[in-house]
XYZ file of C-alpha atoms in Angstrom:
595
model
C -61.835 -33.697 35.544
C -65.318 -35.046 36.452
C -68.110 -33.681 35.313
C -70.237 -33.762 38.067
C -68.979 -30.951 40.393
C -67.219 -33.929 42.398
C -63.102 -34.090 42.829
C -61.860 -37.082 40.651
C -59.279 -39.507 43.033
C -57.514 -41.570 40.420
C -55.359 -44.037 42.257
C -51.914 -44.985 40.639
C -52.994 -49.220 40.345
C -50.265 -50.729 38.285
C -47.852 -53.839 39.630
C -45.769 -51.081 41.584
C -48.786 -49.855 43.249
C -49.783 -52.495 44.189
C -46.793 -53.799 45.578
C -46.196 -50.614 47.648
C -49.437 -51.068 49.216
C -52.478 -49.345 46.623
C -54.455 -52.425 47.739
C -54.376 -51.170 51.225
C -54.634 -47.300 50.348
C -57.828 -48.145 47.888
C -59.929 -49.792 50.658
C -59.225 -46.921 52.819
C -60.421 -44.341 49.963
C -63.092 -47.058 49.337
C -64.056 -47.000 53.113
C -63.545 -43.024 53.385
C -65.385 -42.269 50.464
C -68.438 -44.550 51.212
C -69.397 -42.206 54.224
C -70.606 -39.570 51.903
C -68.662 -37.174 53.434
C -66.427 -35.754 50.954
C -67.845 -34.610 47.223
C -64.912 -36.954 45.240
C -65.173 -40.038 43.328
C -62.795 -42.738 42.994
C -60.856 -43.879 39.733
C -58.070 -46.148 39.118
C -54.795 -45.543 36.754
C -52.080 -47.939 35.691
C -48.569 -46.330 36.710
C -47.961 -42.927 36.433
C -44.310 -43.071 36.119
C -43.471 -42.132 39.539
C -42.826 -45.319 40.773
C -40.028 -44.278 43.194
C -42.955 -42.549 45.291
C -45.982 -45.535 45.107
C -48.687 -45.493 46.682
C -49.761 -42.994 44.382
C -53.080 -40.506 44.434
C -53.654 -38.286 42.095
C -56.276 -35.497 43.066
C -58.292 -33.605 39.990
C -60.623 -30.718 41.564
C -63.525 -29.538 39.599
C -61.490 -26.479 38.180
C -59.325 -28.691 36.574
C -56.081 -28.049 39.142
C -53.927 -31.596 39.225
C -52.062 -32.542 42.553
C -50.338 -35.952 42.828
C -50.221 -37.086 46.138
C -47.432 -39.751 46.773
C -45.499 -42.205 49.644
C -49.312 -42.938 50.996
C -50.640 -45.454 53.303
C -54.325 -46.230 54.208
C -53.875 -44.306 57.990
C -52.788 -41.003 55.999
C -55.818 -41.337 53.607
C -58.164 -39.706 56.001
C -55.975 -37.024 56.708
C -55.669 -36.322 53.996
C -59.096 -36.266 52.260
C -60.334 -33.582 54.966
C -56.935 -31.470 54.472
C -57.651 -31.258 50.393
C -60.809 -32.125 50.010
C -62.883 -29.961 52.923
C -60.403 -27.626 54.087
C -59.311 -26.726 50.359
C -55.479 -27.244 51.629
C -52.767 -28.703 49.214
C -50.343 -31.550 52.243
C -47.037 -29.784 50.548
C -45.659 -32.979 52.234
C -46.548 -35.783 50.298
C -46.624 -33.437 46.563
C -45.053 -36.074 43.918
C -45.973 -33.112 41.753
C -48.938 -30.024 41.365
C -50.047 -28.788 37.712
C -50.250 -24.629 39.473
C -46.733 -25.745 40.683
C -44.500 -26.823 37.950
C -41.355 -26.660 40.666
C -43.031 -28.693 43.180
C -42.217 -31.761 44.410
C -40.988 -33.939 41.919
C -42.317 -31.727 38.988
C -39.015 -31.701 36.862
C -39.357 -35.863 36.075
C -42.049 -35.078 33.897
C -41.000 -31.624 32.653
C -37.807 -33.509 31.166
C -39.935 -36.010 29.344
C -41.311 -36.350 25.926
C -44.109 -39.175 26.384
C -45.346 -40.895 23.451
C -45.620 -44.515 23.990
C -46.561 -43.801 27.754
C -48.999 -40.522 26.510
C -52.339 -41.829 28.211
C -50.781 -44.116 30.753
C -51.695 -42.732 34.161
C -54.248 -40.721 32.766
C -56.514 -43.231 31.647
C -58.371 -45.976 33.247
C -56.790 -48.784 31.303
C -59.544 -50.977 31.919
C -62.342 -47.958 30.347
C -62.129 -48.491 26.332
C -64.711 -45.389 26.345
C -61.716 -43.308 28.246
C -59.042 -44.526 25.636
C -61.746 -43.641 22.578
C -62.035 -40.141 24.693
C -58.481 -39.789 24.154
C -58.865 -39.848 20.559
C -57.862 -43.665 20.820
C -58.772 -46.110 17.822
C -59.383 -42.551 15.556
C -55.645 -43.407 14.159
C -57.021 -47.219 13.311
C -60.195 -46.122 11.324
C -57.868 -43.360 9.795
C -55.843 -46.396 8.382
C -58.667 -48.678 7.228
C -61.073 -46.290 5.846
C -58.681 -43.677 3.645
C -55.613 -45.550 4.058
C -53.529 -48.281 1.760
C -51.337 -50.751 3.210
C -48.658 -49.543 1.386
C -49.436 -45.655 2.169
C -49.474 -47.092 5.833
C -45.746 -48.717 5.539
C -44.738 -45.318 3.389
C -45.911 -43.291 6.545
C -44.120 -45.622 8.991
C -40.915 -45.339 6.774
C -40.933 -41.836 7.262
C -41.453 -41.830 10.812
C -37.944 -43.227 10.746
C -38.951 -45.530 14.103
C -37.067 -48.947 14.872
C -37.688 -51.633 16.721
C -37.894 -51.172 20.509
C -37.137 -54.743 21.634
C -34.186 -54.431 21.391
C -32.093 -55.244 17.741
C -33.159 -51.676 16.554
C -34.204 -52.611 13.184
C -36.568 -49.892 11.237
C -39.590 -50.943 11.624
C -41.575 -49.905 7.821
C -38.631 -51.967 5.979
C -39.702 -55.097 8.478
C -43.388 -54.521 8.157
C -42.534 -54.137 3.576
C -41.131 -57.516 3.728
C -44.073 -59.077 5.837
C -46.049 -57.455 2.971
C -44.345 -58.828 -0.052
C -44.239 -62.303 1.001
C -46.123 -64.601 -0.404
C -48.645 -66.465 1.636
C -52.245 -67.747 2.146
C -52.413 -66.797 5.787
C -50.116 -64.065 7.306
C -49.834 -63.983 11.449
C -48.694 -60.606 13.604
C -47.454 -61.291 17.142
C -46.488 -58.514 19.397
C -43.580 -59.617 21.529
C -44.601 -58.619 25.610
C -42.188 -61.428 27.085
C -40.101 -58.987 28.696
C -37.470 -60.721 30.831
C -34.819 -58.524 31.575
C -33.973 -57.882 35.477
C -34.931 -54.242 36.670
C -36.872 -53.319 32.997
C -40.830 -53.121 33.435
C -41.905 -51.102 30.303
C -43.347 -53.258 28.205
C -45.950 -54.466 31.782
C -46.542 -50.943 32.699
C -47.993 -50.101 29.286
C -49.880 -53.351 28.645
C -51.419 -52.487 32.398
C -51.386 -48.891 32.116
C -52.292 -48.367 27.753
C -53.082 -51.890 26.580
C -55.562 -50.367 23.839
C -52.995 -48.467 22.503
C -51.029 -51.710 21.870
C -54.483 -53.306 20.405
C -54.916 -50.297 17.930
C -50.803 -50.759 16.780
C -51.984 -53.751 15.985
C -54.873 -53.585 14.294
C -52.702 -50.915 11.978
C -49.921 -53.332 11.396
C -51.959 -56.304 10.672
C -53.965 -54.083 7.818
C -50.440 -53.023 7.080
C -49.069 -56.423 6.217
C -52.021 -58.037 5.262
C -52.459 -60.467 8.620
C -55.714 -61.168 10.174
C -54.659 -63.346 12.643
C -52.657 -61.880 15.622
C -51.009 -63.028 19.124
C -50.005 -61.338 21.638
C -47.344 -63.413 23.329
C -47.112 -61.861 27.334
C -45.172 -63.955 30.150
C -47.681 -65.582 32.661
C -45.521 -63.232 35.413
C -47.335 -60.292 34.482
C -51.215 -61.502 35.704
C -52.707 -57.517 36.018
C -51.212 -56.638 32.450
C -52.759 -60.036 31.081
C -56.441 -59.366 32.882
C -56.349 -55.923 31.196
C -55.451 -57.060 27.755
C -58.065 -59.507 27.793
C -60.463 -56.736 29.099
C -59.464 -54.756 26.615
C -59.567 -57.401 23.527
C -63.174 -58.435 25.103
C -64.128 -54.422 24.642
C -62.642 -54.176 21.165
C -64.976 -57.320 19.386
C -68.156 -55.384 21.677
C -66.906 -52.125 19.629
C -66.714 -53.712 16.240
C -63.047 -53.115 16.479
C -61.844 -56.483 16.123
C -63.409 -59.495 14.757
C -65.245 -59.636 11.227
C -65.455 -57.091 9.053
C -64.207 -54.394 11.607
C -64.530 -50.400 11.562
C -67.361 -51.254 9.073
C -64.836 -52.600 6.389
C -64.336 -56.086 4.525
C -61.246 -56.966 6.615
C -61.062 -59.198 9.146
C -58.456 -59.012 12.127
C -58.963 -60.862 15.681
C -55.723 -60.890 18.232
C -55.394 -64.000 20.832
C -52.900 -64.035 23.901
C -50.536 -66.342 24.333
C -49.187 -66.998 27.825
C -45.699 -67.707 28.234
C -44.017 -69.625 30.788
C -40.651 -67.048 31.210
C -38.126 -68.452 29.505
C -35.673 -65.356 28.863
C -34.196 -66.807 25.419
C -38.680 -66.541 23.614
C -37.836 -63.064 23.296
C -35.816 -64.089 20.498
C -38.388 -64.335 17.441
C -37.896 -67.532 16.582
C -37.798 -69.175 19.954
C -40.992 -66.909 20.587
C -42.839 -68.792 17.592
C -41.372 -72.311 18.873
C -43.221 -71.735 21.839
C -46.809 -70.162 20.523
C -46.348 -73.417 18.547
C -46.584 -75.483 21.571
C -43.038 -76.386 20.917
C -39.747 -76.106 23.377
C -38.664 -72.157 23.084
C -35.434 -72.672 21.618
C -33.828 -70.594 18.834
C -33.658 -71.882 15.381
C -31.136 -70.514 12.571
C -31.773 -67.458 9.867
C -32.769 -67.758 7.054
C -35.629 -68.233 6.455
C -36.841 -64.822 8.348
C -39.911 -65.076 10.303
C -41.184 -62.653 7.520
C -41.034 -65.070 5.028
C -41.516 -68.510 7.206
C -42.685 -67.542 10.729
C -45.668 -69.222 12.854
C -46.668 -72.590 11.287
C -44.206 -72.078 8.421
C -46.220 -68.867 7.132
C -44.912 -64.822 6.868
C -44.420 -63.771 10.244
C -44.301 -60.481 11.495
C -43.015 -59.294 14.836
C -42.939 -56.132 16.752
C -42.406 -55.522 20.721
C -45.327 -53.707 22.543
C -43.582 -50.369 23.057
C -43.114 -50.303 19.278
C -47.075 -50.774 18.555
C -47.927 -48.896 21.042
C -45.733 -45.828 18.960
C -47.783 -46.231 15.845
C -51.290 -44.908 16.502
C -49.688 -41.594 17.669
C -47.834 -41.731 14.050
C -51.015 -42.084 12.142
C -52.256 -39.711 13.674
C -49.628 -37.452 13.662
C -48.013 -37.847 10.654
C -44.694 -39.918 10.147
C -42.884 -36.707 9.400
C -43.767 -35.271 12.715
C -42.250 -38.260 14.757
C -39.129 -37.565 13.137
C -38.619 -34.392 14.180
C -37.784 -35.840 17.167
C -34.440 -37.716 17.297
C -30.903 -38.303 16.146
C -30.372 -38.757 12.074
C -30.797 -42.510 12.354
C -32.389 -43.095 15.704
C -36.216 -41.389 15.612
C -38.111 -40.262 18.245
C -38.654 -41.183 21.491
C -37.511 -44.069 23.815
C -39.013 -45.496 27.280
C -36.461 -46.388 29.884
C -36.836 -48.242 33.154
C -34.124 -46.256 35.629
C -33.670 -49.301 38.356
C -30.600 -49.978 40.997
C -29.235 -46.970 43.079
C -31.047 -43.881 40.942
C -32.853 -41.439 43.362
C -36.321 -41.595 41.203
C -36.563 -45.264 40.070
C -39.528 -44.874 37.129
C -40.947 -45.299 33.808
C -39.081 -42.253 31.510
C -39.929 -41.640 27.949
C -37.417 -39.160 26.272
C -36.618 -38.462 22.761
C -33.514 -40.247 21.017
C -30.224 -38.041 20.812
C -30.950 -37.184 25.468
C -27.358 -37.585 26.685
C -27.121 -40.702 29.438
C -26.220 -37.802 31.968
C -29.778 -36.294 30.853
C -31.539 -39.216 31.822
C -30.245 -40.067 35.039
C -29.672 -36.758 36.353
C -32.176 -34.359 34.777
C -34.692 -37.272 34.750
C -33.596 -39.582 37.500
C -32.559 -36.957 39.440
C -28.781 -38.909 40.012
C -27.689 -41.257 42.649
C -28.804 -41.642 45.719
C -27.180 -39.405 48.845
C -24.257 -40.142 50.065
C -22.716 -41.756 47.070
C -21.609 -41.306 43.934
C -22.220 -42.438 40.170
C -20.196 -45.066 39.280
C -21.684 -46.988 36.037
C -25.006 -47.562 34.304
C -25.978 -50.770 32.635
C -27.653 -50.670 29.543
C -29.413 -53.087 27.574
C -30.346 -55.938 30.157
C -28.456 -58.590 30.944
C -27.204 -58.847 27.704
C -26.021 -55.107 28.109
C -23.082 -53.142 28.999
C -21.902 -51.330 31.905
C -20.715 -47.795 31.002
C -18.652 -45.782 33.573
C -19.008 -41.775 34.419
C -16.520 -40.708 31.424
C -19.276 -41.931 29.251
C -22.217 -39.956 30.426
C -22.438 -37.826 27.378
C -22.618 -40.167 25.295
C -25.701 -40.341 23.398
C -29.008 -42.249 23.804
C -29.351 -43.379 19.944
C -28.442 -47.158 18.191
C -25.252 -46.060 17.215
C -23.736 -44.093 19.890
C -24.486 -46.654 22.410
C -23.609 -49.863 20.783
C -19.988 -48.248 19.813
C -19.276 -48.189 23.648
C -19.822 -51.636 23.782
C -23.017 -51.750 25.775
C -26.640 -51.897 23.593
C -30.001 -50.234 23.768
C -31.797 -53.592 24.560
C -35.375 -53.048 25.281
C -34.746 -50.026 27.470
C -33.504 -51.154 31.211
C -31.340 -48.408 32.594
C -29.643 -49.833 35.921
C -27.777 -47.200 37.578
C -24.706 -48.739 39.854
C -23.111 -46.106 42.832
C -19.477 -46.373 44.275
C -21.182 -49.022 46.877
C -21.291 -51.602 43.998
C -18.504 -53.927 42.792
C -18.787 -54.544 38.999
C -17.146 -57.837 39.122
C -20.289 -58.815 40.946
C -21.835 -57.277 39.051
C -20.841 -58.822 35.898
C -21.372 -62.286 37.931
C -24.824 -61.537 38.299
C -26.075 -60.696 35.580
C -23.970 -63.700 33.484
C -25.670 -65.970 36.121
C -28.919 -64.479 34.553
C -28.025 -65.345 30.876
C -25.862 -68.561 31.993
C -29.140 -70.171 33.436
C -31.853 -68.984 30.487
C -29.522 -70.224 28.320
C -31.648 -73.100 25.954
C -28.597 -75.281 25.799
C -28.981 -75.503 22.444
C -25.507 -74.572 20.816
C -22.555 -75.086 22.943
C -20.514 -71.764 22.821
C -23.730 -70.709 24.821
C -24.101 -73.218 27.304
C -20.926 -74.178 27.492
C -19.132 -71.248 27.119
C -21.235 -69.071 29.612
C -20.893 -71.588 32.124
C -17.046 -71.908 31.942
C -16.870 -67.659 32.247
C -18.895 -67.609 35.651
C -16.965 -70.333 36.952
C -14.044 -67.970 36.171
C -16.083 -64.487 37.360
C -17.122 -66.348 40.534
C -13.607 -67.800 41.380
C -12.835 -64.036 41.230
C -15.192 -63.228 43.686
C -14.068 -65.405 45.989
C -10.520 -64.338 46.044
C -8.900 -67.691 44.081
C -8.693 -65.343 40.518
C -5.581 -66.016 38.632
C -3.543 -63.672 36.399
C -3.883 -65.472 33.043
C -8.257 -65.613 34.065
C -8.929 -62.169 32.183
C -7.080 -63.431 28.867
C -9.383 -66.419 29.356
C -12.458 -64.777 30.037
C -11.486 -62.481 26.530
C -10.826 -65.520 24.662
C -13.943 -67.067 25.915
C -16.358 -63.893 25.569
C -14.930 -63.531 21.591
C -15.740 -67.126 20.625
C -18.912 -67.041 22.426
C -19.896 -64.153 20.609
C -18.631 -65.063 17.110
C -20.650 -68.705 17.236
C -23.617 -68.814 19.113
C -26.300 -70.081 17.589
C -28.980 -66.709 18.472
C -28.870 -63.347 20.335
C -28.744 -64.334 23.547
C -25.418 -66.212 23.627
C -24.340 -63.584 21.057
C -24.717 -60.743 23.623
C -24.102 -62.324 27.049
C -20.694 -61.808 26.968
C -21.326 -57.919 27.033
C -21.466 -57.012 30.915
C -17.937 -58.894 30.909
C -16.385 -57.194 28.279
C -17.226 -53.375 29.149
C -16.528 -54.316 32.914
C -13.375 -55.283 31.717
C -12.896 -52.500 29.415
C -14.294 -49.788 31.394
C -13.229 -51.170 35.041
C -10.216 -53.509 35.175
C -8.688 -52.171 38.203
C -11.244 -53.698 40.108
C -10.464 -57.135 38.554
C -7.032 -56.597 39.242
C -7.545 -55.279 42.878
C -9.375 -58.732 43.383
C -6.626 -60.990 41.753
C -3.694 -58.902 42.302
C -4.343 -57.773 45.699
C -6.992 -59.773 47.162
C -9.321 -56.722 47.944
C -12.786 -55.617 46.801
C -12.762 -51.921 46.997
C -16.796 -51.543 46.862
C -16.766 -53.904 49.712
C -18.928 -56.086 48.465
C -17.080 -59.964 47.579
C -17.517 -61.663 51.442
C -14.407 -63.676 50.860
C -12.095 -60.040 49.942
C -14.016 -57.961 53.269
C -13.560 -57.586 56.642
C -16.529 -55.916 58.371
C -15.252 -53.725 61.548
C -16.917 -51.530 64.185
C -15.291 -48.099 65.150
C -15.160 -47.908 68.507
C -15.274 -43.858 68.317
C -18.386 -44.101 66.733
C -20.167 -47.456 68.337
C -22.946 -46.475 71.465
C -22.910 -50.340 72.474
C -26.805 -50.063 71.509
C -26.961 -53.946 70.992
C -28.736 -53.526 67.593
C -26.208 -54.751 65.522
C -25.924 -58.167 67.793
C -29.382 -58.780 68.480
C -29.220 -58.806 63.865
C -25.749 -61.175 63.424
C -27.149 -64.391 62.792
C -23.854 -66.353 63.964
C -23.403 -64.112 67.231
C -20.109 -62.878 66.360
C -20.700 -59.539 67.769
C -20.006 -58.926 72.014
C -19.780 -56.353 74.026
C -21.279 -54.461 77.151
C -24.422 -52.506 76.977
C -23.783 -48.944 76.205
C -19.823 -49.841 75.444
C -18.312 -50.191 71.857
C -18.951 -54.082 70.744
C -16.380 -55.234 68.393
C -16.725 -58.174 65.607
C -14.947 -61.867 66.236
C -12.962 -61.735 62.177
C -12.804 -65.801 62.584
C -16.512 -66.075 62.913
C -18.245 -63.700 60.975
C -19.814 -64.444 57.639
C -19.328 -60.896 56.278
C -23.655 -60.719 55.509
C -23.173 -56.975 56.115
C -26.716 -57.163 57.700
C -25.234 -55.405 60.632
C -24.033 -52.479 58.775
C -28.071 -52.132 57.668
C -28.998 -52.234 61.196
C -26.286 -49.748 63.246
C -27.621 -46.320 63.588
C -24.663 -44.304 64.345
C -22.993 -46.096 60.667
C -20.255 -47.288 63.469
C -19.772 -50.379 61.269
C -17.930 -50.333 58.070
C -15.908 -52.874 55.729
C -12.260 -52.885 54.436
């Protein structure tokens, strides 16, 4: 709320803004705003969750009523500025969600939440360390230096029950007690941000949208352990969430809040950021050090942990950014609070990037022990129209895909990882009946097949010989005895690669397999792809019952294998067609279909 009597515009301006167009929409507010004309100012945000509905506005009026505006472009801006903002009228329209309106819009994404990590992101200007320190930010970090032991700070952590959110799940106060107990001279703290995994974003959306919340974990865990060195090691992809950290760490050393003697204390604690150059296998600790190191990222083997021989050979600890940015709030809170929240052995709450064919594609933070049908339905608001739920995949590329029988199934450590799939860092990619999961599976063990290091050969090897398989599938040349051998392959893959990532690459195979070997069989068997997806099992055809002759779906082909008369059903020469499917994007009348 501003305190001037003036409406407060705070414009969603995270990656997915931006890349829906906030650029465009914040020089028309700039422009609109610069006539004098309306009594607002203008603020920015990083993402407020909604990403499914970017270019994002959210409008605060004087009185403190909240209505976020969404789906905008800079010709609707002026619109609607003299709709809300002189003519005191809410565009029901474009709602993403109203705070005197609960059922509004899309008001239920947040009501099924439970935001922790994400709690100031989108209501904050991330690049404002005087609006995080209104938020009660760095309070938790003093709390801890000033009245606070390490150890009390590990106890308190303990109890809070969290584990690691990268990804291996591993509680986080035992991780932080051996950092502690090691013997060293010099003790380093690195917060992992090198997210790679295809459709997850929320380690980037709360560097660019909280990154002082990550600095403050920080500054806790290094006290905690006894570091006063730190890195933050972020992939050179992510340019807005790297400009805000270093905003942020500039801000901090102004403060007093990092650098020597900082909150007015003996200890010293300063945090540098490493850019990395996205290589998929340095989230992996090891290969992570390798490459602050200046070294190749490639894995090396345990023991000796990080903990006890990390960066340059001294105690190492390492925690992912949604992690960090988790322990202020427990500080503050109280360990015991946080694990109210949870299963028995998976506290709290976890942030999940819902990607692929969900209707609200977003940042979600929901406590541990939500169902998977929670998430994507209550949350995600299910599939998009027209089709139906067919799988999720969890866990990256290194995941699992689960099918529909499976959607109760918990959203803890242990309930997912006994289906087969993993938690991962938190991707959520939600597959309809229009997707074929042995493509699927091809894809994304093209993803871990290339990042591979090449250092062990059951990874590079191995991986390589199962796409050759998965992709001779795909092209209708699969033989019988090829799912024995892509078992075989996927167990001794598993049981002797060298790190994580060959160790877990096998996983979108295996659950496919488990979970959907029809569709393997309908491509070896029977030469068909039922999702309609594998060019080489697909015809595409064009109902003449349905088809106008409107000319759009041959003025598209790029090999001009549809004829016909204008305003008389065209048909589709079988011999020359590439099956690209872009006409079936372009027919109106959905005259064109594949079988």
């Amino acid at each position: 709320m501003s305190g001037n009597g003036k409406t407060k515009l705070v414009l969603g301006y995270g990656t997915c803004g931006i890349a829906a167009g906030a650029n465009q929409v914040k020089e028309s507010l700039e422009k609109e705003l610069a006539t004098g004309k309306y009594p607002a100012e203008l603020d920015i945000a990083g993402c407020m969750g909604f990403c499914f509905r970017e270019p994002i506005v959210e409008f605060i009026d004087p009185d403190g009523r909240k209505v976020v505006y969404g789906d905008l472009t800079a010709k609707k801006i002026p619109s609607l500025l003299e709709t809300h903002l002189l003519k005191g009228e809410v565009v029901e329209e474009l709602v993403v969600r109203r705070s005197d309106d609960p059922t509004a819009g899309e008001g239920d994404f947040l009501a099924n939440q439970h935001r922790i990590v994400l709690r100031n992101c989108g209501n904050i200007n991330p690049e404002s360390i005087d609006e995080y320190i209104a938020a009660g930010g760095y309070e938790a970090a003093r709390k801890a230096l000033t009245s606070m032991t390490p150890e009390e700070l590990i106890d308190e952590v303990s109890k809070s029950g969290i584990r690691g959110r990268g990804g291996a799940g591993f509680p986080t106060g035992t991780k932080w007690g051996f950092a502690r107990k090691a013997k060293g001279d010099q003790k380093y703290l690195v917060c992992n941000a090198d997210e790679g995994d295809p459709g997850a974003f929320m380690d980037r959306s709360v560097l660019e949208g909280d990154p002082h919340a990550v600095i403050e974990g920080m500054i806790i865990a290094g006290y905690a352990i006894g570091a006063t060195k730190a890195y933050i090691y972020c992939r050179a992809e992510y340019p807005l969430a790297l400009r805000r950290l270093d905003i942020a760490i500039t801000a901090c050393r102004e403060k007093g809040f990092l650098g020597k003697g900082i909150f007015g204390t003996a200890w010293d604690f300063d945090i540098k950021i490493k850019k990395g150059a996205g290589a998929f296998v340095c989230g992996e600790e090891t290969a992570l050090i390798a490459s602050i190191e200046g070294k190749r990222g490639m894995p090396r083997p345990r023991p000796p942990f990080p903990a006890n021989e990390g960066l340059w050979g001294k105690p190492t600890n390492i925690n992912n950014v949604e992690t960090l940015a988790a322990i202020p709030w427990i500080i503050a809170n109280g360990g015991e609070k946080y694990a109210e929240l949870g299963t028995e052995k998976s506290k709290g709450t976890k942030v999940f990037c819902l990607a692929g064919k969900v209707r609200r594609s977003g940042l979600a933070e929901v406590p541990m022990g939500y169902t998977l049908r929670q998430v994507i339905f209550d949350v995600g608001g299910g599939v998009r129209e027209g089709k139906e739920f067919k799988a999720v995949q969890m866990g990256g590329p290194s995941g699992g895909c689960l099918p529909a029988s499976l959607l109760d199934t918990l959203v803890d450590y242990e309930a997912i990882t006994a289906t087969g799939a993993i938690m991962g860092s938190g991707g959520m990619i939600v597959a309809d009946s229009s997707t074929c999961m042995v493509d699927l599976a091809r894809y994304f063990l093209s993803f871990t097949q290339e990042e591979s290091c090449g250092k062990c050969v059951p990874c590079r090897l191995g991986t390589k010989r199962m796409l050759e398989i998965l992709t001779r599938i795909c092209e209708g040349k699969g033989e019988p005895e090829d799912l024995e051998r892509l078992e075989v392959l996927a167990s001794d893959i598993k049981d002797a690669s060298l790190c994580a990532l060959g160790g877990t690459a096998p996983n979108p195979v295996l659950t496919t397999l488990k979970y959907f070997r029809n569709e393997y069989e309908d491509h070896i068997y029977h030469g068909r792809c039922t999702a309609g997806v594998c060019p080489a099992l697909i015809t595409v055809n064009i109902n003449p019952e349905i088809c106008n002759g409107c000319g759009a779906c041959a003025k598209i082909c790029p090999v001009e294998a549809i004829s016909g008369e204008k305003k008389e059903p065209h048909s589709i020469d079988a011999d020359v067609c590439i099956r690209c499917k872009l006409c079936l994007s372009r027919c109106p009348q959905e005259a064109i279909y594949t079988e």
